[in-house]
Coordinates of C-alpha atoms in Angstrom, one line a residue:
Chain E
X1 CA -129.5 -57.0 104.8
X2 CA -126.6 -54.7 105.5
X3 CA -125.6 -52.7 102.2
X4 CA -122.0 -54.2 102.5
X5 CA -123.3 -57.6 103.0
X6 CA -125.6 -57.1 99.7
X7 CA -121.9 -55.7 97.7
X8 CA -120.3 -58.4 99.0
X9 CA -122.6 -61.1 97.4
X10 CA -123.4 -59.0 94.0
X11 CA -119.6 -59.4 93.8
X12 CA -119.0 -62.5 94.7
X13 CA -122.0 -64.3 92.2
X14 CA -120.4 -62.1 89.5
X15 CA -117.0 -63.7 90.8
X16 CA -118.6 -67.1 90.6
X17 CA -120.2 -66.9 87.5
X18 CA -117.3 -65.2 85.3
X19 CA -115.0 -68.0 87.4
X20 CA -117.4 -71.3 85.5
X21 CA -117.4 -69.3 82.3
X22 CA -113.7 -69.0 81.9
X23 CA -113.6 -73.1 82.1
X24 CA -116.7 -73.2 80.2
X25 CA -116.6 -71.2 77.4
X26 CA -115.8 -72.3 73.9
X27 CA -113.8 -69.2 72.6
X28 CA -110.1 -68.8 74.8
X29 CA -110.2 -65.3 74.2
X30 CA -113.7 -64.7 75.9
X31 CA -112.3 -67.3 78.4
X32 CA -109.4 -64.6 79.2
X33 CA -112.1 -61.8 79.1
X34 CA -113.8 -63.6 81.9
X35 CA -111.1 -63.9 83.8
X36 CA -110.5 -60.1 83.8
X37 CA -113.7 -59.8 85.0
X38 CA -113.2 -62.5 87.7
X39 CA -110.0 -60.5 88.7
X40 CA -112.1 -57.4 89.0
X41 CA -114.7 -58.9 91.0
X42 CA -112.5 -60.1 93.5
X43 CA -109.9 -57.1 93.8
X44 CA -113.4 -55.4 94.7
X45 CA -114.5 -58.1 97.7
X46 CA -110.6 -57.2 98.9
X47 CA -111.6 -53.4 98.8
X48 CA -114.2 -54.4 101.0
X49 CA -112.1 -56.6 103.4
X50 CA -110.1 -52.5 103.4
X51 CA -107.2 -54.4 101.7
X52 CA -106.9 -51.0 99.2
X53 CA -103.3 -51.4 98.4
X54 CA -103.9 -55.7 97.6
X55 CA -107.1 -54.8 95.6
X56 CA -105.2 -52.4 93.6
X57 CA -102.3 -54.0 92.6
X58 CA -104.1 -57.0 91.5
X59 CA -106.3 -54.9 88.7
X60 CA -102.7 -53.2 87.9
X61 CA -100.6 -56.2 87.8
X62 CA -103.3 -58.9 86.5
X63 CA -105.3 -57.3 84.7
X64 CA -103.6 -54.2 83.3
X65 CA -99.9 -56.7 82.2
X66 CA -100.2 -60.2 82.9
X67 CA -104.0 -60.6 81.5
X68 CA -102.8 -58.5 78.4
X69 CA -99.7 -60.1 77.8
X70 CA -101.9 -63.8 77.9
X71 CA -104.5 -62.1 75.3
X72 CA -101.4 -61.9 72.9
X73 CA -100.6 -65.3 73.1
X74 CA -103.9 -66.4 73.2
X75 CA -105.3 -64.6 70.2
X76 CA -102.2 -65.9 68.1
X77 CA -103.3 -69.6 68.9
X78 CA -104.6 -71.7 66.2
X79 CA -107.2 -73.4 68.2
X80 CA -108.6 -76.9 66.9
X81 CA -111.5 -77.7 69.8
X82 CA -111.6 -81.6 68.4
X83 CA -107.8 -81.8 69.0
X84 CA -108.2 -80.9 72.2
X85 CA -110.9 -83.1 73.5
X86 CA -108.9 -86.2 72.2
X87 CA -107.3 -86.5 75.4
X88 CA -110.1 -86.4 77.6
X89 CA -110.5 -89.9 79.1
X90 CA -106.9 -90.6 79.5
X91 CA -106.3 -87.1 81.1
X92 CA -109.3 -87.7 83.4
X93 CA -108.1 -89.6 86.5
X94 CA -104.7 -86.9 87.1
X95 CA -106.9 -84.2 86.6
X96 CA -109.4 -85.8 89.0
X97 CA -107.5 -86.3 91.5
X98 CA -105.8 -82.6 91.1
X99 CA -109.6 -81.2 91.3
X100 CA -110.0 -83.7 94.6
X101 CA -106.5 -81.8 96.2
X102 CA -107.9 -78.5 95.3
X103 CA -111.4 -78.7 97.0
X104 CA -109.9 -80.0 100.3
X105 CA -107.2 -76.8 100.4
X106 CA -110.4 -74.8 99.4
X107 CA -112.3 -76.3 102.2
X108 CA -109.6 -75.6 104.4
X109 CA -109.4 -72.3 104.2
X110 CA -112.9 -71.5 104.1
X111 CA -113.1 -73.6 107.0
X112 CA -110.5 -71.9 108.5
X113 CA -112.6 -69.9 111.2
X114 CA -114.7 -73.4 111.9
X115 CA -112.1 -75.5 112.5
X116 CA -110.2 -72.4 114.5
X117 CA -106.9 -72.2 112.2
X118 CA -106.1 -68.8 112.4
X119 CA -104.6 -67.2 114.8
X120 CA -105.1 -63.9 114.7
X121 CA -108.9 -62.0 113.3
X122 CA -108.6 -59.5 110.1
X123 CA -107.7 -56.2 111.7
X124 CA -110.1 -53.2 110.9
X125 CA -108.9 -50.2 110.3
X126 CA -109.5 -46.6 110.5
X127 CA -110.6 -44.5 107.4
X128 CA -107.5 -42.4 107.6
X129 CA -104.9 -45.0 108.1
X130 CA -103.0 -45.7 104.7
X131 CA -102.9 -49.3 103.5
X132 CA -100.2 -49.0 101.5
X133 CA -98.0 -47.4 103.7
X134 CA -98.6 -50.3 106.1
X135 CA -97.7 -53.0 103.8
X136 CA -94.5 -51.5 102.6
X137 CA -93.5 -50.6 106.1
X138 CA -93.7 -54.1 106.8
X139 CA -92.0 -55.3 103.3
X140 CA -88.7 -53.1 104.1
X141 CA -88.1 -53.8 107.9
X142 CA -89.4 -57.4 108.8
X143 CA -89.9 -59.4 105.6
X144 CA -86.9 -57.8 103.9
X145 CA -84.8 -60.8 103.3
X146 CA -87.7 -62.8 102.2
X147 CA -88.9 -59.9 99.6
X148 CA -85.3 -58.9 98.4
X149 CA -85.3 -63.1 97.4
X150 CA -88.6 -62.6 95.4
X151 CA -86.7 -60.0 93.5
X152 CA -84.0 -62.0 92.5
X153 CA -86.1 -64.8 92.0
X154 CA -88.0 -62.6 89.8
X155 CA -84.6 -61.3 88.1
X156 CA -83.4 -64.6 87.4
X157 CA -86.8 -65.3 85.6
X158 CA -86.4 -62.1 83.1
X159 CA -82.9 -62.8 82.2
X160 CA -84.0 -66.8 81.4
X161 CA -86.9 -64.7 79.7
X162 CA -84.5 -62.9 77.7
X163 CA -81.9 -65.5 76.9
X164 CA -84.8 -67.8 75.8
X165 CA -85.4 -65.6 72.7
X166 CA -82.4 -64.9 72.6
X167 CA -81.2 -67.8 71.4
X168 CA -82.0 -68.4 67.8
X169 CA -80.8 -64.9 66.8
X170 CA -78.7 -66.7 64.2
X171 CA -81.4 -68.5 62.0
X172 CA -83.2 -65.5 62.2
X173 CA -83.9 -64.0 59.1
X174 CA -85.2 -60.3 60.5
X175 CA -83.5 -57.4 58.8
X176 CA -82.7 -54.4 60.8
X177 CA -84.9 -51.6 59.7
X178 CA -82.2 -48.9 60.4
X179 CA -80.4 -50.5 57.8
X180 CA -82.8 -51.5 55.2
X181 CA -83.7 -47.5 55.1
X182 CA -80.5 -46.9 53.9
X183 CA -80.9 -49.8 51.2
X184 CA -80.6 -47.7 47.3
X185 CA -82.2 -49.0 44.3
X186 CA -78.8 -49.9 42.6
X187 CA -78.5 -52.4 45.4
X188 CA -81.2 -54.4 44.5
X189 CA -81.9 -54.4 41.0
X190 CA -79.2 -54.1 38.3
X191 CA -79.9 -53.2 34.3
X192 CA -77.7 -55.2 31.3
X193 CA -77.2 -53.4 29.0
X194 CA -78.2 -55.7 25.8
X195 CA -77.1 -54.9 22.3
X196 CA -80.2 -54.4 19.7
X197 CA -80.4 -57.6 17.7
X198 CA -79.7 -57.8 14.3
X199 CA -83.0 -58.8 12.2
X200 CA -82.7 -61.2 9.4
Chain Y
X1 CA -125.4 -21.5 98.0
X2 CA -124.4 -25.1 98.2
X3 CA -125.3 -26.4 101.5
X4 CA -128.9 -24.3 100.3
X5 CA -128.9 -27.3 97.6
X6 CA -127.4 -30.1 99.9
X7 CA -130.4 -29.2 102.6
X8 CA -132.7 -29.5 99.9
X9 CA -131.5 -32.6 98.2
X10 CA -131.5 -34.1 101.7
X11 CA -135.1 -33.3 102.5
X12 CA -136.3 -34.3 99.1
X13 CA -134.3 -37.9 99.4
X14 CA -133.7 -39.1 102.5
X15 CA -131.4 -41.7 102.9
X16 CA -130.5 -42.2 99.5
X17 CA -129.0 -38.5 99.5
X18 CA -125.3 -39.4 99.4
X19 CA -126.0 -41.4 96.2
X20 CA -127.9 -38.7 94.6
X21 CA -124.7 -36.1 95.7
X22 CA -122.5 -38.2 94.5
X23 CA -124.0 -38.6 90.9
X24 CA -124.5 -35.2 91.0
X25 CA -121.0 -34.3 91.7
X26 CA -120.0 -37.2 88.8
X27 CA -122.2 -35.3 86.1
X28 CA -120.4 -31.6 87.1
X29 CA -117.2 -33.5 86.3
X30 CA -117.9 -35.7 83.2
X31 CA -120.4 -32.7 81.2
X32 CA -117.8 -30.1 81.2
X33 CA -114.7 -33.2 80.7
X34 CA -116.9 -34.2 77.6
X35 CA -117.6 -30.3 76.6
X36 CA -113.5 -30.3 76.5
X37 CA -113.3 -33.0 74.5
X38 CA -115.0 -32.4 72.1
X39 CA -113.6 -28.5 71.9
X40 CA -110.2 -30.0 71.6
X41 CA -110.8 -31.6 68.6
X42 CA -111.9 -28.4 67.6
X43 CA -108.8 -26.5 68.5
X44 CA -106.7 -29.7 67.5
X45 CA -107.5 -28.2 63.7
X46 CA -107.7 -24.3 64.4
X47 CA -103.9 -24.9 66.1
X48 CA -102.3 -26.7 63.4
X49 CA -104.3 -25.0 60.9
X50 CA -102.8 -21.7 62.2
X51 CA -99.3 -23.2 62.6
X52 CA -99.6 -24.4 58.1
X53 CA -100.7 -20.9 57.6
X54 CA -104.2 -22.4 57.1
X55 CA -107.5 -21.4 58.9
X56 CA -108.9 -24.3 59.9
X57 CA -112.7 -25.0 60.2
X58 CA -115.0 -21.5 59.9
X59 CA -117.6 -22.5 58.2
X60 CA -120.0 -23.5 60.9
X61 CA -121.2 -21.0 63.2
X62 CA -119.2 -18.0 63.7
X63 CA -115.6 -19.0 63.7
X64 CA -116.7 -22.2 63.2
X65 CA -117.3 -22.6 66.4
X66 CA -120.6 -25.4 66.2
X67 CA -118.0 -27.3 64.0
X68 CA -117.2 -30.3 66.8
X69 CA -121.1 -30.1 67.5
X70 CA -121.7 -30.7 63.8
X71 CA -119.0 -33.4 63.5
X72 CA -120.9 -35.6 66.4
X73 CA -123.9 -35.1 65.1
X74 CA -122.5 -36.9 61.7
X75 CA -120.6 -39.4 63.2
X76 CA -124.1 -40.3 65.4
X77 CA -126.5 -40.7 61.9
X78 CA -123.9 -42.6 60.6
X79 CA -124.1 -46.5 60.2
X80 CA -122.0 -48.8 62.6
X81 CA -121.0 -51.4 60.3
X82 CA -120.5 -55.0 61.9
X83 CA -117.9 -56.9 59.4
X84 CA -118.8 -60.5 58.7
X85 CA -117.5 -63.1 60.8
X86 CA -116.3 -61.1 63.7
X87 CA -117.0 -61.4 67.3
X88 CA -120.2 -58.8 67.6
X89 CA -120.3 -58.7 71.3
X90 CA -116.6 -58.1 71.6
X91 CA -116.5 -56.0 69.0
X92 CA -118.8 -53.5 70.5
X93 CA -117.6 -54.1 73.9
X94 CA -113.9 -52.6 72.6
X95 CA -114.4 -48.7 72.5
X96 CA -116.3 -49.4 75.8
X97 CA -113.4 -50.8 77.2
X98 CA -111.2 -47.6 75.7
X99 CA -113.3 -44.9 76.7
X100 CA -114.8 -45.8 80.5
X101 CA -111.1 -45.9 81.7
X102 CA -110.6 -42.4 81.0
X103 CA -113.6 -41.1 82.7
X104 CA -112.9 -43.3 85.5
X105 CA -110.0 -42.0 86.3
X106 CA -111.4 -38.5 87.2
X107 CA -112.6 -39.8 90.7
X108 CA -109.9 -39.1 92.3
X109 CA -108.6 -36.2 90.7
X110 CA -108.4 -33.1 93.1
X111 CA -109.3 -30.2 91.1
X112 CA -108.4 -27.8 94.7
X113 CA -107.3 -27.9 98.0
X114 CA -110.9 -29.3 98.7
X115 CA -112.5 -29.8 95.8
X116 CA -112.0 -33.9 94.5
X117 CA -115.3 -36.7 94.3
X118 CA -113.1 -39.0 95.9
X119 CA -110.2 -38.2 98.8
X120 CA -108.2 -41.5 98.9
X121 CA -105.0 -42.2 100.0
X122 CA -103.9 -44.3 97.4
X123 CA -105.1 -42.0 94.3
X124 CA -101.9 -42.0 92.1
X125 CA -102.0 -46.3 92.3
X126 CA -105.7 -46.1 91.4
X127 CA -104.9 -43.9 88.6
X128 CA -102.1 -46.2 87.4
X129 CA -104.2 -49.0 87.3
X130 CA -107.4 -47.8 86.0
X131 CA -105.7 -46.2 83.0
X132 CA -103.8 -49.8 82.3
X133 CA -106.9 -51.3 81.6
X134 CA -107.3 -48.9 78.7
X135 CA -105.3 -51.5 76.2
X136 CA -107.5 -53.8 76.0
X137 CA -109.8 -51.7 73.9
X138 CA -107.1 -51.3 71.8
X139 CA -106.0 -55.2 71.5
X140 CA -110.1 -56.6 71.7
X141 CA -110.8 -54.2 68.7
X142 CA -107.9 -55.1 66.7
X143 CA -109.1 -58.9 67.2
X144 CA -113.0 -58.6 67.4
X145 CA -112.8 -57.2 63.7
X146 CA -112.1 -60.4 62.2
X147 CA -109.3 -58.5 59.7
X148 CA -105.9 -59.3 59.7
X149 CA -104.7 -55.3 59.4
X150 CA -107.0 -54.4 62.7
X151 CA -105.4 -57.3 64.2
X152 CA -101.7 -56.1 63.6
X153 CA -102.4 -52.3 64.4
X154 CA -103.7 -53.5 67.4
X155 CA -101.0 -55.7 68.5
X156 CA -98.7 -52.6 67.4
X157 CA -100.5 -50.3 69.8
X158 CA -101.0 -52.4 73.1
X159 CA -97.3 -53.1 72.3
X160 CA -96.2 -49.5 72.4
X161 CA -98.5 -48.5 75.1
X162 CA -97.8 -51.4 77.4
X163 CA -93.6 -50.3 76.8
X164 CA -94.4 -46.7 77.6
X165 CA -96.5 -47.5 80.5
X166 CA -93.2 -48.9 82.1
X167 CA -91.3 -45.4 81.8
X168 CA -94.5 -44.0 83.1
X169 CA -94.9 -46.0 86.2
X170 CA -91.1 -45.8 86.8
X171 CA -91.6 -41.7 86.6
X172 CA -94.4 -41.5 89.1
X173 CA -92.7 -43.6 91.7
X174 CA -89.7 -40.9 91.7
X175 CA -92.7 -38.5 92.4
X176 CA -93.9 -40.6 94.7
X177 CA -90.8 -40.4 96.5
X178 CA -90.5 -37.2 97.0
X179 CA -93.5 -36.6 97.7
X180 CA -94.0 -39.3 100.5
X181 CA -97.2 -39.8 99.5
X182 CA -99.7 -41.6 96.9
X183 CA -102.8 -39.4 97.4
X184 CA -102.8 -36.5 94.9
X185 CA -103.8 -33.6 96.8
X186 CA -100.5 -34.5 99.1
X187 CA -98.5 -34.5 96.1
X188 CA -99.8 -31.1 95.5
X189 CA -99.4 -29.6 98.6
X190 CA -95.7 -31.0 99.2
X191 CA -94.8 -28.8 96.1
X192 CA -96.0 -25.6 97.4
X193 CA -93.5 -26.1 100.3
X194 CA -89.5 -25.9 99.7
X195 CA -86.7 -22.5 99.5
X196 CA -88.2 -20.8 96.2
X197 CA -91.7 -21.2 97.3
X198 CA -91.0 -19.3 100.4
X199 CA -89.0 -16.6 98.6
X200 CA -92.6 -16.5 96.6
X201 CA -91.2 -18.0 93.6
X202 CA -93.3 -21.3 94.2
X203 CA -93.2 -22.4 90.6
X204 CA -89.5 -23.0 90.8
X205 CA -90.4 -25.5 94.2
X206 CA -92.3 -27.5 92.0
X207 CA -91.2 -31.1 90.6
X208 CA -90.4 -30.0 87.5
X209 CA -87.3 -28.4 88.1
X210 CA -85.8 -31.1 91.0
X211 CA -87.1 -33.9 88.5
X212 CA -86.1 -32.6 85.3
X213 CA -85.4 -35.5 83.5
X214 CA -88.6 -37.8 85.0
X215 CA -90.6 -34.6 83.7
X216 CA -89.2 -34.8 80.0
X217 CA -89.2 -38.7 79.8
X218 CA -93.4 -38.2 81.5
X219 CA -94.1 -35.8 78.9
X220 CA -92.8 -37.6 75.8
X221 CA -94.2 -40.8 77.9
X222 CA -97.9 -39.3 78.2
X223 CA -97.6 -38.5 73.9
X224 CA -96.9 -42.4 73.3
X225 CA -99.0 -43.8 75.7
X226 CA -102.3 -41.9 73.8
X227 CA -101.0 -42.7 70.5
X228 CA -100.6 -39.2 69.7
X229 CA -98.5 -37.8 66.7
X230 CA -95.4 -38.5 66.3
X231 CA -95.8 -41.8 68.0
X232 CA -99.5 -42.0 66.2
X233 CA -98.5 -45.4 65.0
X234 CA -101.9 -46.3 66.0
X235 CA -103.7 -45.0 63.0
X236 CA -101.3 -42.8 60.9
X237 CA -104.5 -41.8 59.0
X238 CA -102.6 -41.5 55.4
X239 CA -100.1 -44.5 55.9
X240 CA -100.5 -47.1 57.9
X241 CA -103.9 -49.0 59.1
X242 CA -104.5 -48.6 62.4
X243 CA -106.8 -51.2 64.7
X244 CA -110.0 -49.6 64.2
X245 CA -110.4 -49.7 60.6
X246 CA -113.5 -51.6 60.8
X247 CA -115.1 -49.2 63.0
X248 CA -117.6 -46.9 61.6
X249 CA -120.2 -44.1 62.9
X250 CA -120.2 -43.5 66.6
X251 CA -118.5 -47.0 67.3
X252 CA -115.5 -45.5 65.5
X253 CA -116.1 -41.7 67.5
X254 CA -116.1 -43.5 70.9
X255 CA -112.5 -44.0 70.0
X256 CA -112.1 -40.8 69.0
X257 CA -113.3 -39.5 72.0
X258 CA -111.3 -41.7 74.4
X259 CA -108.0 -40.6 72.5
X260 CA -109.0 -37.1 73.2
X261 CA -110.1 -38.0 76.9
X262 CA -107.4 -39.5 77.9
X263 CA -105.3 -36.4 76.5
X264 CA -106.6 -34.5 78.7
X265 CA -106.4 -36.9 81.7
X266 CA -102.9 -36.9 81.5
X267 CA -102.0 -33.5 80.8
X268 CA -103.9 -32.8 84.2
X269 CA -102.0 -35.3 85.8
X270 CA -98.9 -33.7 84.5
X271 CA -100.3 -30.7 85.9
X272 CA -100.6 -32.3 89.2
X273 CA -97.4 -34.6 89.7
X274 CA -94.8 -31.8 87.6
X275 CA -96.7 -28.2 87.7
X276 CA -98.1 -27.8 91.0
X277 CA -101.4 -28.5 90.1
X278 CA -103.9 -25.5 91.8
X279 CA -100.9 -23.8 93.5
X280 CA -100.4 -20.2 91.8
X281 CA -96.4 -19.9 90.2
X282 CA -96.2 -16.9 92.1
X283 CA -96.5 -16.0 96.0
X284 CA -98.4 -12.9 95.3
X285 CA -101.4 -14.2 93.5
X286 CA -103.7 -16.8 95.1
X287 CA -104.1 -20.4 94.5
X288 CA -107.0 -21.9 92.4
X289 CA -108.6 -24.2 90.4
X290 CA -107.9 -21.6 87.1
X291 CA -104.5 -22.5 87.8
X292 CA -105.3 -26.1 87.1
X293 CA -107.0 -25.2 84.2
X294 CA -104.4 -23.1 83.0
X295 CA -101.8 -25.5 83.2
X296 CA -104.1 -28.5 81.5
X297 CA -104.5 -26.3 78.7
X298 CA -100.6 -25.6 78.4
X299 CA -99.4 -29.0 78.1
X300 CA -103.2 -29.8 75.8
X301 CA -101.1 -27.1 73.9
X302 CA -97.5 -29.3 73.5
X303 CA -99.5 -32.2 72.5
X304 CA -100.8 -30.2 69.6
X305 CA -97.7 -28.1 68.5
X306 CA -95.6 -31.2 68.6
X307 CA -98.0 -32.8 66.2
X308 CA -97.9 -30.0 63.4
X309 CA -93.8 -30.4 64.5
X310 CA -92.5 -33.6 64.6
X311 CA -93.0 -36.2 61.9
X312 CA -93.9 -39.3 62.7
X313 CA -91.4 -41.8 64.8
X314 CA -91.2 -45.4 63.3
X315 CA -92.1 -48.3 65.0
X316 CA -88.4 -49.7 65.9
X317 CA -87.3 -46.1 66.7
X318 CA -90.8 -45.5 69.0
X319 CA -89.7 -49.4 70.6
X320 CA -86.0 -48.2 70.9
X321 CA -86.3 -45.5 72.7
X322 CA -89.3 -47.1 75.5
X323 CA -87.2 -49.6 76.1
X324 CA -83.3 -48.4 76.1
X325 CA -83.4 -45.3 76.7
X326 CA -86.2 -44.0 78.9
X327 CA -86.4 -47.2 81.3
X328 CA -82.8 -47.1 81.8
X329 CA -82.9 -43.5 82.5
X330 CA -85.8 -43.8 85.0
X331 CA -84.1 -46.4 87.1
X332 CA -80.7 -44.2 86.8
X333 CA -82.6 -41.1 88.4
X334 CA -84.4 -43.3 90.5
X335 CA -81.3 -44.2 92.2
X336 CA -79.8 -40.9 91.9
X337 CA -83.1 -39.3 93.6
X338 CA -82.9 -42.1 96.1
X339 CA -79.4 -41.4 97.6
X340 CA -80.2 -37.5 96.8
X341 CA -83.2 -38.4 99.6
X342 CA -80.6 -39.6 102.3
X343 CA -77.8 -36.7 101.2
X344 CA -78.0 -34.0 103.9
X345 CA -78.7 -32.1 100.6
X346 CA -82.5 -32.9 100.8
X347 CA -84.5 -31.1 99.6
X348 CA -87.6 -32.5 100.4
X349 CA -88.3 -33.0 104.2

């Protein structure tokens, strides 16, 4: 066995494996953890496909922001398992059927070479020929209209981002802390002056 | 000398010699990084012990010296205590996750012209994105110890070093601009090159001066990102509780160590991207990897005086000025860099 072959397969198993334990594990946050690890398992199969520039932007896009970012959210859940296995049966069929949809685009693409869907063969490149120069050549002369729409596709998401927690600012009952450092004691607390009762 | 040893090496191995070079090259990087490390500590206290008129540790060995020797040694017999009810595998997985980024990082750092473990072309994105996985030893920890103040400190942190990574990552891509390239050693080379540098003033070509302002918001980026004073809102040692107060013994020193580590990982890439990296300031010395050295060691110095300096930031100020100040001035310069680029004033063809 080649030793590229032999990476390819420690990687892909670890892939595989981290891939069940992220639907089978019990605890969400070793669930995300997993899927870091299933992230960095496959950026490394794309380093050996020579897709540098891909395999490194998903390890700093998924799992250096978006994984974090979901391991906040996560770790602020109140989990009740029972809760969420009430559902089961009555979720099963959609879900089925969902699973059903996925293994046949799966099997599609896998079968892609079988069935003879693509056109063109993964181009090889030399050692000295820069990936990343490649794709944004590409990006900013023949895809540019379709990439300047992902960017204000994207834009339009962060402002609805922002506006959504934007919107209660009114009920919110969050003091500025640039003002409460200038709070003094005579604002909060006051002393009456009480005149000494007379004893009988 | 060394093709003596790499003849050797290959006679003695065979066809597993490029593995056995290659680990040997990793240990020549990560003994004398961790020999640093744990010197900085040392001078950490000496500085700032000079700068309050103190004198710092000199009790063990001469000039206390053996002092960061004697300090590991503690923290190793020490006990790691596991606190009840927290997630042990995570838990100890956490200043794993904090420390192996920063060693990682040094593959592809180029030390000279020729000297670097790993020539790739795409070295500054590999640095970017092995250092963002640094966080999550910050935000597992802070959850894995099963305590409500670990928990916040360590939402605190991730928060302030996921905001500051954003000013970072907007600063490097001006560099990367200029520099038309993402590989390191290009980035170097492009700033020996330029009017001053051919006058012999080369330390004026460098991209500290055409990128002033990405320089300043880098440097007060890089204090942030380690959770160094005064944005130590990490662990504030007298004040506020930090993420890894359930940590003990050598659990809690990994930490340490990957604080200190990834100082000195990003003062050398400040050294590379701003200063010039090996290249000497001046035309009539040569270039070198004392250069290098020299300048890690100067901005390891600002990270220290600005601690005894500054007191500490707090947390809205630290957000405030991440968010609206440094971001908006990386994309202004961005721009400004940008159309400086197509001006028939460029300066950097």
């Amino acid at each position: 066995m080649e030793f590229r072959t032999f990476v390819f397969y420690f990687l892909s198993a670890i892939l595989v494996i981290a891939g069940l334990r992220v639907i089978t594990s019990r605890n969400p946050v070793h669930a995300a953890l997993f899927l870091v690890l299933a992230f960095f398992s496959a950026s490394g199969i794309w380093m050996l496909l020579q897709a540098e520039f891909l395999a490194i932007a998903l390890v700093l896009i998924y799992v250096g922001a978006v994984m974090v970012l979901f391991l906040f959210v996560v770790m602020m859940l109140d989990i009740n398992l029972d809760r969420l296995r009430e559902g089961f049966w009555s979720y099963l069929p959609l879900g089925s059927i969902i699973a059903l949809l996925m293994v046949a685009e799966m099997g599609l693409v896998l079968g892609g070479n079988y069935l003879g869907l693509f056109e063109a063969e993964v181009p090889q490149t030399s050692a000295d020929h820069s990936n990343v120069q490649a794709v944004g050549r590409l990006l900013f002369t023949e895809y540019v209209y379709p990439f300047e729409l992902a960017s204000v596709i994207l834009l339009v998401g962060i402002v609805a981002a922002v506006a959504l927690t934007q919107r209660e600012r009114r009920q919110s009952k969050a003091v500025s802390p640039s003002q409460q450092v200038f709070v003094k004691a005579w604002d909060r607390y006051r002393v009456l002056q009480m005149p000494a009762e007379k004893k009988d | 000398m060394v093709d003596a040893l790499q003849g050797f090496l290959q006679g003695l191995f065979g066809s597993v010699f490029p593995l056995v070079w290659t680990l040997l090259k990793i240990v020549l990087i990560i003994a004398p990084l961790l020999l640093a490390v744990a010197y900085l500590t040392f001078w950490e206290r000496k500085i700032i012990g000079w700068m309050q008129v103190r004198i710092g540790p000199n009790r063990v060995g001469p000039w206390g010296l053996i002092q960061p020797i004697a300090d590991g040694l503690k923290l190793l017999l020490k006990e790691v205590v596991i606190p009840t009810g927290c997630d042990k595998s995570v838990f100890l997985l956490a200043p794993m996750f904090a420390f192996a980024p920063a060693l990682a990082a040094w593959a592809v750092i180029p030390f000279n012209d020729t000297l670097v473990l790993a020539n790739v072309n795409a070295s500054l994105l590999y640095i970017m994105s092995i250092t963002s996985i640094g966080v999550y030893g910050i935000i597992l920890s802070g959850w894995a110890s099963n305590s409500k103040y670990a928990f916040l400190g360590g939402m605190r942190s991730a928060a302030q070093m996921i905001s500051y990574e954003v000013a970072m990552g907007l600063a490097l891509v001006v560099v990367l601009m200029v520099s038309n390239s993402l590989n390191l050693g290009d980035i170097v080379r492009g700033q020996g090159q330029g009017y001053f540098a051919d006058k012999g003033l080369s330390f004026l070509s460098w991209n500290w001066l055409p990128l002033l302002p990405m320089f300043v918001v880098y440097l007060v980026s890089i204090v942030a990102e380690t959770n160094r004073a005064p944005f130590d809102l990490a662990e504030g040692e007298s004040e506020i509780v930090g993420f890894h107060v359930e940590y003990s013994g050598m659990a809690f020193a990994v930490f340490f160590l990957a604080e200190y580590a990834n100082m000195i990982l990003v003062s050398t890439l400040t050294s590379i991207l701003f200063l010039g990296g090996w290249l000497s300031p001046v035309g009539f010395l040569p270039d070198g990897i004392l250069w290098l050295l020299l300048k890690i060691s100067a901005v390891l110095f600002i990270f220290l005086w600005v601690r005894a300096t500054f007191p500490r930031y707090r947390y809205d100020q630290v957000m405030r000025l991440g968010w609206k100040v440094f971001i908006p001035l990386c994309l202004i310069w961005l721009v400004v860099v940008g159309c400086w680029m197509m001006s028939p004033l460029n300066i950097w063809k």
